[in-house]
Amino acid sequence: MNKSSSKEIIILGAGLVGSLLSIYLARRGYSVHIYERRPDMRKENISAGRSINLALSDRGWRGLKGAGIEEEIRKVAIPMHGRVMHNVKGEITRQPYGEKGQAIYATSRGILNCVLMTEAEKNGVEIHFNERCTGIDLENATAIFNEKKIVAGSIFSADGAFSTARLHLQLNTDRFEYSQNYLNHGYKELIIPAGEGNTFLMEKNALHIWPRGGYMLIALPNLDGSFTCTLFFPFEGKDSFDSIKTKDDCIKLFKRIFPDALPLMPTLAEDFFNNPTGSLVTVKCFPWSFKDKLCLMGDAAHAIVPFYGQGMNCGFEDCTVFDQLLEKYGDDWDTIFSEFQNLRKPDTDAIAELAYMNFIEMRDLVGSQKFLLQKKIEARLHEKYPTKWLPLYSQVTFSDIPYSKALANGRLQEEVMKKIMKLDNIEEKWDSPEVEKMILNHIS
Amino acid sequence: MNKSSSKEIIILGAGLVGSLLSIYLARRGYSVHIYERRPDMRKENISAGRSINLALSDRGWRGLKGAGIEEEIRKVAIPMHGRVMHNVKGEITRQPYGEKGQAIYATSRGILNCVLMTEAEKNGVEIHFNERCTGIDLENATAIFNEKKIVAGSIFSADGAFSTARLHLQLNTDRFEYSQNYLNHGYKELIIPAGEGNTFLMEKNALHIWPRGGYMLIALPNLDGSFTCTLFFPFEGKDSFDSIKTKDDCIKLFKRIFPDALPLMPTLAEDFFNNPTGSLVTVKCFPWSFKDKLCLMGDAAHAIVPFYGQGMNCGFEDCTVFDQLLEKYGDDWDTIFSEFQNLRKPDTDAIAELAYMNFIEMRDLVGSQKFLLQKKIEARLHEKYPTKWLPLYSQVTFSDIPYSKALANGRLQEEVMKKIMKLDNIEEKWDSPEVEKMILNHIS
């Protein structure tokens, strides 16, 4: 730590990953300048980009801890111990996320980002706002801002899913692998306001889901007693954003599909038409770096859909891994960039796939009896044999097992459970020694 | 035909597809302007972009015929009736492409392009050279060339694998699906010059292949007696572009790997270091159009690797299909663009996959005894039961079966042949009634 180096670092983007990365680099003695195209959100009330609710889990906490700001964030995070499922009759089912005490943490993107920026500045990082990068000179590690050119030792591009630096790699380097793929679903933010005296009108410490096979509504608690809801809904088709033309259409839809949520949403129809409909992209690319001059980080390198709650957590893990490589290789940035991308690429591809799979699971399965039973069997197995059976969700959310390993493990488990769930009368004998023995035979 | 319409058409790119499309549109009475970023290749000696040898096959001929220029091109095309394989000892094996009389046709990209442009001008098309499109105003179907703005009824983007218009869709429209993927192999053009008196130093009417498992050399005949060779070779690794540092390295490689080609290539070492190393990209995207304002065509919509010899043929088929839709829907361009992309997308995805599969086949399999036997069995089957068994290569090359259907048929056939080739002593009984009966049972 605190190795001194004269290397000047430019980070593009003062978002969550850019700000956290700057702290790691500053703490190792580098001189770090962040260039951010938006104004300072601590001074002006602006939207901080994608506003899907954030859920901090272990990998995210590890990233914050390494930069010394875990405690600061704990104060403003709300633990969610499990899912609360709302069916179409308004009935509720609960499903814990992990073992007792384990939780994911609802956090405001805005607050988190502000804390990170302030912490970065405390560590000597200079953040330049209202500076849109318009070009890059790769060979000279130079970032161009309209007329101004800033030369650095290295540039980090943490400028999100529609990264300028990544576009530069796409257009100006040979053999750059790139894909952007969209879901046929979009999302819209809605609100369940707080009750009187800032009370929560639903169970506070949970992530609420209204799974409807084909689409869903979710809600995460905010500090002020409100819930931020997100409707994931098809763009086109019978029930779709396209099919909701009037406020009346909107109310009717919710009455029919989300009847217990509707009474809690007094501004639903207004919000529905005032708030934008967002699209959901997965971005993959390779390589992430150019010599020792440029390195992509976070969404710029690997944007994913939000259904595993891992976008930010994965970006923070980028920072953890990068810092470990700095520790290992010192100032050998060529090696560090190259090893970083080779190490992280399989894991970020894996979380992209897991996130998409969880979209299917949350949308279609979370409401089904069979699915709930399967999760119950897995939870029981884990309780009895914690090292032999760690549910995939726990591997992703409550461990630092590489995502690619978790995905492979999860596939194996799913194969076993598929066979088990096909057994006759599994509903009756799910906790029998016979079933347990079968499962253990499969995995050993 | 010759319906009159006041619609002004802009085509970006005077390459093979842009020029052919312009003829179809002009013949239907549209006023067509092509904007081409390069100078007029009929006046200046320039490279016409990707110069991998072209092989015209049925779909390409159909496209040319529909525009009335088939005969013009026949004069400058050299039929290739089959593959001639050269093994590492310099020994030769022959494999016909199809039935007697069937062939693919080696054609110079430059000559073909010049004929197409001249024919376009004869049909009233205006080609503007040295005009690089720098932007598009989608809503107003306006193409921007530095300071100049040209408004059209519709814009066609036939500006190749690195299309400006497609980039505009990627950057400025929501939910644009896009991917660009590269092979780890690159290519380099080399030459086998003509013998004395413009004689051919190898068999003229064939496509020559030196398959080596992992890479290959191919050669196509030119009108002047020379052959244009293309080396497909890994960028990195033991035997790779990267590993050939000196002229001596190059000569040694050819002596070891392509011993019968080396004596025919007096300028090999010079050419190897003078000619650029090209990369091999597959581009997929969707949608291809924006309302009735813009439509991508050819490589701009679906660039593929060259190993099935279908890139140009597929682009010409775009023109055939588009013209059929013009015939069907008249001036309803909204419908035409939308139906065009929905119709063509599965087929162009299929040929992208087939092209990649053929890379593996040509590189790894074409030289093996088992593979040759399998092709012999398939050829015999086709001869006896022409409607029941049409080899995949023939479906792609000598038919207008949609590529997606050909791919599905081919997969089925491959499954059957896999079983057959596993039979004991298949080498002895390959033409027995027993084997024939087994195959027929599988496919009926």
Short mmCIF file of N, CA and C in Angstrom, two decimals, chain B residues 259-371:
data_model
loop_
_atom_site.label_atom_id
_atom_site.label_comp_id
_atom_site.label_asym_id
_atom_site.label_seq_id
_atom_site.Cartn_x
_atom_site.Cartn_y
_atom_site.Cartn_z
N PRO B 259 4.80 -27.85 -50.05
CA PRO B 259 6.01 -28.03 -50.87
C PRO B 259 5.75 -27.94 -52.37
N ASP B 260 4.55 -28.37 -52.83
CA ASP B 260 4.33 -28.30 -54.28
C ASP B 260 3.91 -26.91 -54.74
N ALA B 261 3.50 -26.05 -53.80
CA ALA B 261 3.13 -24.68 -54.18
C ALA B 261 4.37 -23.79 -54.28
N LEU B 262 5.33 -24.04 -53.40
CA LEU B 262 6.50 -23.17 -53.29
C LEU B 262 7.20 -22.90 -54.63
N PRO B 263 7.50 -23.94 -55.44
CA PRO B 263 8.22 -23.67 -56.71
C PRO B 263 7.42 -22.80 -57.68
N LEU B 264 6.09 -22.73 -57.47
CA LEU B 264 5.25 -21.94 -58.38
C LEU B 264 5.14 -20.49 -57.93
N MET B 265 5.76 -20.14 -56.80
CA MET B 265 5.56 -18.82 -56.20
C MET B 265 6.88 -18.07 -56.09
N PRO B 266 7.42 -17.56 -57.21
CA PRO B 266 8.74 -16.93 -57.18
C PRO B 266 8.79 -15.67 -56.32
N THR B 267 7.67 -14.98 -56.15
CA THR B 267 7.70 -13.73 -55.37
C THR B 267 7.11 -13.92 -53.97
N LEU B 268 7.01 -15.19 -53.54
CA LEU B 268 6.35 -15.49 -52.27
C LEU B 268 6.80 -14.62 -51.11
N ALA B 269 8.09 -14.63 -50.84
CA ALA B 269 8.58 -13.95 -49.64
C ALA B 269 8.33 -12.45 -49.71
N GLU B 270 8.50 -11.86 -50.91
CA GLU B 270 8.22 -10.43 -51.04
C GLU B 270 6.73 -10.15 -50.80
N ASP B 271 5.88 -10.96 -51.49
CA ASP B 271 4.44 -10.75 -51.35
C ASP B 271 4.00 -10.89 -49.90
N PHE B 272 4.60 -11.87 -49.23
CA PHE B 272 4.19 -12.15 -47.85
C PHE B 272 4.38 -10.92 -46.97
N PHE B 273 5.48 -10.22 -47.20
CA PHE B 273 5.73 -9.05 -46.33
C PHE B 273 5.16 -7.75 -46.89
N ASN B 274 4.90 -7.72 -48.21
CA ASN B 274 4.32 -6.50 -48.80
C ASN B 274 2.80 -6.45 -48.63
N ASN B 275 2.14 -7.61 -48.73
CA ASN B 275 0.68 -7.61 -48.69
C ASN B 275 0.17 -7.56 -47.25
N PRO B 276 -0.93 -6.87 -47.05
CA PRO B 276 -1.45 -6.76 -45.68
C PRO B 276 -2.05 -8.08 -45.21
N THR B 277 -2.14 -8.23 -43.90
CA THR B 277 -2.83 -9.38 -43.31
C THR B 277 -4.25 -8.93 -42.97
N GLY B 278 -5.22 -9.56 -43.58
CA GLY B 278 -6.62 -9.16 -43.33
C GLY B 278 -7.22 -9.95 -42.18
N SER B 279 -8.23 -9.38 -41.53
CA SER B 279 -8.94 -10.11 -40.49
C SER B 279 -10.30 -10.55 -41.02
N LEU B 280 -10.92 -11.49 -40.33
CA LEU B 280 -12.13 -12.14 -40.84
C LEU B 280 -13.27 -11.97 -39.85
N VAL B 281 -14.21 -11.14 -40.21
CA VAL B 281 -15.26 -10.74 -39.26
C VAL B 281 -16.62 -11.33 -39.66
N THR B 282 -17.42 -11.65 -38.66
CA THR B 282 -18.84 -11.94 -38.86
C THR B 282 -19.62 -10.83 -38.16
N VAL B 283 -20.50 -10.17 -38.91
CA VAL B 283 -21.33 -9.10 -38.32
C VAL B 283 -22.79 -9.52 -38.37
N LYS B 284 -23.47 -9.40 -37.25
CA LYS B 284 -24.92 -9.62 -37.22
C LYS B 284 -25.58 -8.41 -36.57
N CYS B 285 -26.74 -8.05 -37.05
CA CYS B 285 -27.46 -6.94 -36.42
C CYS B 285 -28.95 -7.06 -36.70
N PHE B 286 -29.71 -6.29 -35.98
CA PHE B 286 -31.15 -6.22 -36.20
C PHE B 286 -31.73 -5.07 -35.38
N PRO B 287 -32.70 -4.33 -35.90
CA PRO B 287 -33.29 -4.42 -37.25
C PRO B 287 -32.33 -3.88 -38.32
N TRP B 288 -32.67 -4.16 -39.56
CA TRP B 288 -31.87 -3.67 -40.68
C TRP B 288 -32.42 -2.36 -41.23
N SER B 289 -33.59 -1.97 -40.75
CA SER B 289 -34.23 -0.81 -41.36
C SER B 289 -34.78 0.15 -40.31
N PHE B 290 -35.06 1.37 -40.75
CA PHE B 290 -35.71 2.36 -39.90
C PHE B 290 -36.89 2.91 -40.69
N LYS B 291 -38.12 2.57 -40.22
CA LYS B 291 -39.34 2.97 -40.94
C LYS B 291 -39.18 2.72 -42.45
N ASP B 292 -39.58 3.70 -43.27
CA ASP B 292 -39.36 3.53 -44.71
C ASP B 292 -38.18 4.39 -45.17
N LYS B 293 -37.30 4.74 -44.18
CA LYS B 293 -36.24 5.71 -44.46
C LYS B 293 -34.90 5.08 -44.80
N LEU B 294 -34.58 3.99 -44.11
CA LEU B 294 -33.24 3.42 -44.26
C LEU B 294 -33.31 1.91 -44.29
N CYS B 295 -32.52 1.30 -45.14
CA CYS B 295 -32.43 -0.17 -45.16
C CYS B 295 -30.99 -0.60 -45.40
N LEU B 296 -30.48 -1.49 -44.55
CA LEU B 296 -29.14 -2.05 -44.76
C LEU B 296 -29.22 -3.20 -45.75
N MET B 297 -28.17 -3.36 -46.53
CA MET B 297 -28.12 -4.42 -47.56
C MET B 297 -26.73 -5.03 -47.59
N GLY B 298 -26.65 -6.31 -47.92
CA GLY B 298 -25.36 -6.96 -48.10
C GLY B 298 -24.55 -6.99 -46.82
N ASP B 299 -23.24 -6.84 -46.94
CA ASP B 299 -22.35 -6.92 -45.78
C ASP B 299 -22.71 -5.94 -44.67
N ALA B 300 -23.30 -4.82 -45.00
CA ALA B 300 -23.68 -3.86 -43.96
C ALA B 300 -24.67 -4.49 -42.99
N ALA B 301 -25.49 -5.40 -43.49
CA ALA B 301 -26.48 -6.07 -42.65
C ALA B 301 -25.98 -7.40 -42.10
N HIS B 302 -25.08 -8.06 -42.83
CA HIS B 302 -24.71 -9.44 -42.46
C HIS B 302 -23.39 -9.86 -43.09
N ALA B 303 -22.30 -9.35 -42.58
CA ALA B 303 -20.99 -9.76 -43.10
C ALA B 303 -20.64 -11.16 -42.58
N ILE B 304 -20.09 -11.99 -43.45
CA ILE B 304 -19.76 -13.36 -43.06
C ILE B 304 -18.33 -13.69 -43.47
N VAL B 305 -17.82 -14.78 -42.91
CA VAL B 305 -16.48 -15.22 -43.31
C VAL B 305 -16.58 -15.89 -44.69
N PRO B 306 -15.48 -15.92 -45.44
CA PRO B 306 -15.59 -16.23 -46.87
C PRO B 306 -15.59 -17.71 -47.24
N PHE B 307 -15.71 -18.61 -46.25
CA PHE B 307 -15.36 -20.01 -46.52
C PHE B 307 -16.43 -20.83 -47.24
N TYR B 308 -17.60 -20.28 -47.43
CA TYR B 308 -18.57 -20.98 -48.29
C TYR B 308 -18.66 -20.28 -49.65
N GLY B 309 -17.86 -19.25 -49.84
CA GLY B 309 -17.92 -18.50 -51.09
C GLY B 309 -19.30 -17.89 -51.30
N GLN B 310 -19.96 -17.46 -50.21
CA GLN B 310 -21.35 -17.01 -50.34
C GLN B 310 -21.56 -15.54 -49.99
N GLY B 311 -20.52 -14.83 -49.59
CA GLY B 311 -20.72 -13.43 -49.19
C GLY B 311 -21.39 -12.61 -50.29
N MET B 312 -20.76 -12.58 -51.46
CA MET B 312 -21.34 -11.84 -52.58
C MET B 312 -22.64 -12.48 -53.05
N ASN B 313 -22.65 -13.80 -53.13
CA ASN B 313 -23.86 -14.49 -53.61
C ASN B 313 -25.06 -14.16 -52.72
N CYS B 314 -24.82 -14.12 -51.43
CA CYS B 314 -25.88 -13.78 -50.48
C CYS B 314 -26.32 -12.33 -50.65
N GLY B 315 -25.37 -11.45 -50.88
CA GLY B 315 -25.70 -10.04 -51.11
C GLY B 315 -26.51 -9.86 -52.39
N PHE B 316 -26.14 -10.59 -53.43
CA PHE B 316 -26.92 -10.52 -54.67
C PHE B 316 -28.32 -11.10 -54.46
N GLU B 317 -28.42 -12.14 -53.63
CA GLU B 317 -29.75 -12.71 -53.33
C GLU B 317 -30.61 -11.70 -52.57
N ASP B 318 -29.96 -10.88 -51.70
CA ASP B 318 -30.68 -9.75 -51.09
C ASP B 318 -31.42 -8.95 -52.17
N CYS B 319 -30.70 -8.65 -53.25
CA CYS B 319 -31.28 -7.83 -54.32
C CYS B 319 -32.45 -8.55 -54.98
N THR B 320 -32.28 -9.85 -55.26
CA THR B 320 -33.35 -10.64 -55.87
C THR B 320 -34.60 -10.60 -54.98
N VAL B 321 -34.40 -10.87 -53.69
CA VAL B 321 -35.53 -10.91 -52.76
C VAL B 321 -36.18 -9.54 -52.65
N PHE B 322 -35.35 -8.50 -52.57
CA PHE B 322 -35.89 -7.15 -52.45
C PHE B 322 -36.74 -6.80 -53.67
N ASP B 323 -36.25 -7.19 -54.83
CA ASP B 323 -36.99 -6.89 -56.06
C ASP B 323 -38.33 -7.64 -56.09
N GLN B 324 -38.34 -8.86 -55.57
CA GLN B 324 -39.61 -9.60 -55.48
C GLN B 324 -40.61 -8.86 -54.58
N LEU B 325 -40.11 -8.26 -53.51
CA LEU B 325 -40.99 -7.52 -52.60
C LEU B 325 -41.50 -6.23 -53.24
N LEU B 326 -40.64 -5.59 -54.04
CA LEU B 326 -41.08 -4.41 -54.79
C LEU B 326 -42.21 -4.79 -55.74
N GLU B 327 -42.05 -5.95 -56.36
CA GLU B 327 -43.07 -6.45 -57.28
C GLU B 327 -44.38 -6.69 -56.53
N LYS B 328 -44.26 -7.23 -55.32
CA LYS B 328 -45.44 -7.62 -54.55
C LYS B 328 -46.14 -6.42 -53.91
N TYR B 329 -45.37 -5.47 -53.38
CA TYR B 329 -45.95 -4.42 -52.55
C TYR B 329 -45.91 -3.03 -53.18
N GLY B 330 -45.40 -2.92 -54.42
CA GLY B 330 -45.39 -1.62 -55.07
C GLY B 330 -44.59 -0.59 -54.28
N ASP B 331 -45.22 0.52 -53.94
CA ASP B 331 -44.52 1.61 -53.27
C ASP B 331 -44.66 1.60 -51.75
N ASP B 332 -45.15 0.51 -51.19
CA ASP B 332 -45.34 0.45 -49.73
C ASP B 332 -44.02 0.07 -49.06
N TRP B 333 -43.12 1.05 -49.00
CA TRP B 333 -41.75 0.78 -48.56
C TRP B 333 -41.66 0.38 -47.10
N ASP B 334 -42.56 0.89 -46.30
CA ASP B 334 -42.60 0.52 -44.89
C ASP B 334 -42.73 -1.00 -44.78
N THR B 335 -43.71 -1.54 -45.47
CA THR B 335 -43.94 -2.99 -45.47
C THR B 335 -42.78 -3.74 -46.11
N ILE B 336 -42.28 -3.20 -47.20
CA ILE B 336 -41.18 -3.87 -47.92
C ILE B 336 -39.95 -4.01 -47.02
N PHE B 337 -39.54 -2.90 -46.37
CA PHE B 337 -38.36 -2.94 -45.51
C PHE B 337 -38.56 -3.93 -44.37
N SER B 338 -39.76 -3.86 -43.77
CA SER B 338 -40.02 -4.72 -42.62
C SER B 338 -40.05 -6.19 -43.03
N GLU B 339 -40.72 -6.48 -44.15
CA GLU B 339 -40.78 -7.87 -44.60
C GLU B 339 -39.40 -8.36 -45.07
N PHE B 340 -38.66 -7.48 -45.70
CA PHE B 340 -37.33 -7.84 -46.18
C PHE B 340 -36.44 -8.33 -45.03
N GLN B 341 -36.40 -7.57 -43.95
CA GLN B 341 -35.51 -7.94 -42.86
C GLN B 341 -36.01 -9.20 -42.14
N ASN B 342 -37.33 -9.32 -42.01
CA ASN B 342 -37.86 -10.50 -41.33
C ASN B 342 -37.65 -11.77 -42.17
N LEU B 343 -37.74 -11.61 -43.47
CA LEU B 343 -37.54 -12.73 -44.39
C LEU B 343 -36.07 -13.13 -44.44
N ARG B 344 -35.19 -12.15 -44.53
CA ARG B 344 -33.78 -12.44 -44.79
C ARG B 344 -32.97 -12.76 -43.54
N LYS B 345 -33.40 -12.23 -42.39
CA LYS B 345 -32.56 -12.39 -41.19
C LYS B 345 -32.26 -13.87 -40.88
N PRO B 346 -33.26 -14.76 -40.85
CA PRO B 346 -32.94 -16.17 -40.53
C PRO B 346 -32.00 -16.79 -41.57
N ASP B 347 -32.15 -16.37 -42.82
CA ASP B 347 -31.30 -16.94 -43.87
C ASP B 347 -29.87 -16.43 -43.79
N THR B 348 -29.71 -15.17 -43.47
CA THR B 348 -28.35 -14.64 -43.40
C THR B 348 -27.65 -15.12 -42.12
N ASP B 349 -28.42 -15.32 -41.04
CA ASP B 349 -27.83 -15.97 -39.85
C ASP B 349 -27.38 -17.38 -40.20
N ALA B 350 -28.18 -18.07 -41.00
CA ALA B 350 -27.85 -19.46 -41.36
C ALA B 350 -26.58 -19.51 -42.20
N ILE B 351 -26.45 -18.62 -43.18
CA ILE B 351 -25.26 -18.68 -44.03
C ILE B 351 -24.02 -18.25 -43.24
N ALA B 352 -24.21 -17.39 -42.25
CA ALA B 352 -23.08 -17.04 -41.38
C ALA B 352 -22.57 -18.28 -40.67
N GLU B 353 -23.51 -19.11 -40.19
CA GLU B 353 -23.11 -20.33 -39.49
C GLU B 353 -22.50 -21.34 -40.47
N LEU B 354 -23.14 -21.48 -41.62
CA LEU B 354 -22.62 -22.41 -42.63
C LEU B 354 -21.21 -22.01 -43.06
N ALA B 355 -20.97 -20.72 -43.21
CA ALA B 355 -19.66 -20.24 -43.64
C ALA B 355 -18.61 -20.59 -42.60
N TYR B 356 -18.99 -20.45 -41.34
CA TYR B 356 -18.04 -20.79 -40.28
C TYR B 356 -17.78 -22.30 -40.25
N MET B 357 -18.88 -23.08 -40.40
CA MET B 357 -18.73 -24.54 -40.43
C MET B 357 -17.83 -24.98 -41.59
N ASN B 358 -17.94 -24.31 -42.71
CA ASN B 358 -17.13 -24.69 -43.87
C ASN B 358 -15.66 -24.34 -43.68
N PHE B 359 -15.40 -23.33 -42.85
CA PHE B 359 -14.03 -23.01 -42.46
C PHE B 359 -13.41 -24.23 -41.77
N ILE B 360 -14.14 -24.78 -40.83
CA ILE B 360 -13.68 -25.98 -40.12
C ILE B 360 -13.51 -27.14 -41.11
N GLU B 361 -14.50 -27.31 -41.99
CA GLU B 361 -14.46 -28.42 -42.94
C GLU B 361 -13.26 -28.31 -43.88
N MET B 362 -13.08 -27.14 -44.47
CA MET B 362 -12.00 -26.95 -45.43
C MET B 362 -10.64 -27.08 -44.75
N ARG B 363 -10.58 -26.55 -43.54
CA ARG B 363 -9.32 -26.49 -42.83
C ARG B 363 -8.90 -27.88 -42.33
N ASP B 364 -9.86 -28.57 -41.73
CA ASP B 364 -9.53 -29.79 -40.99
C ASP B 364 -9.87 -31.07 -41.72
N LEU B 365 -10.96 -31.07 -42.50
CA LEU B 365 -11.53 -32.33 -42.92
C LEU B 365 -11.27 -32.70 -44.36
N VAL B 366 -11.21 -31.66 -45.21
CA VAL B 366 -11.17 -31.92 -46.63
C VAL B 366 -10.05 -32.90 -47.00
N GLY B 367 -9.00 -32.91 -46.22
CA GLY B 367 -7.89 -33.78 -46.52
C GLY B 367 -8.04 -35.22 -46.03
N SER B 368 -9.04 -35.50 -45.18
CA SER B 368 -9.08 -36.82 -44.56
C SER B 368 -9.80 -37.85 -45.42
N GLN B 369 -9.32 -39.09 -45.35
CA GLN B 369 -9.89 -40.19 -46.14
C GLN B 369 -11.35 -40.42 -45.81
N LYS B 370 -11.64 -40.41 -44.52
CA LYS B 370 -13.01 -40.66 -44.06
C LYS B 370 -13.97 -39.61 -44.62
N PHE B 371 -13.51 -38.36 -44.60
CA PHE B 371 -14.33 -37.27 -45.11
C PHE B 371 -14.60 -37.45 -46.60
#
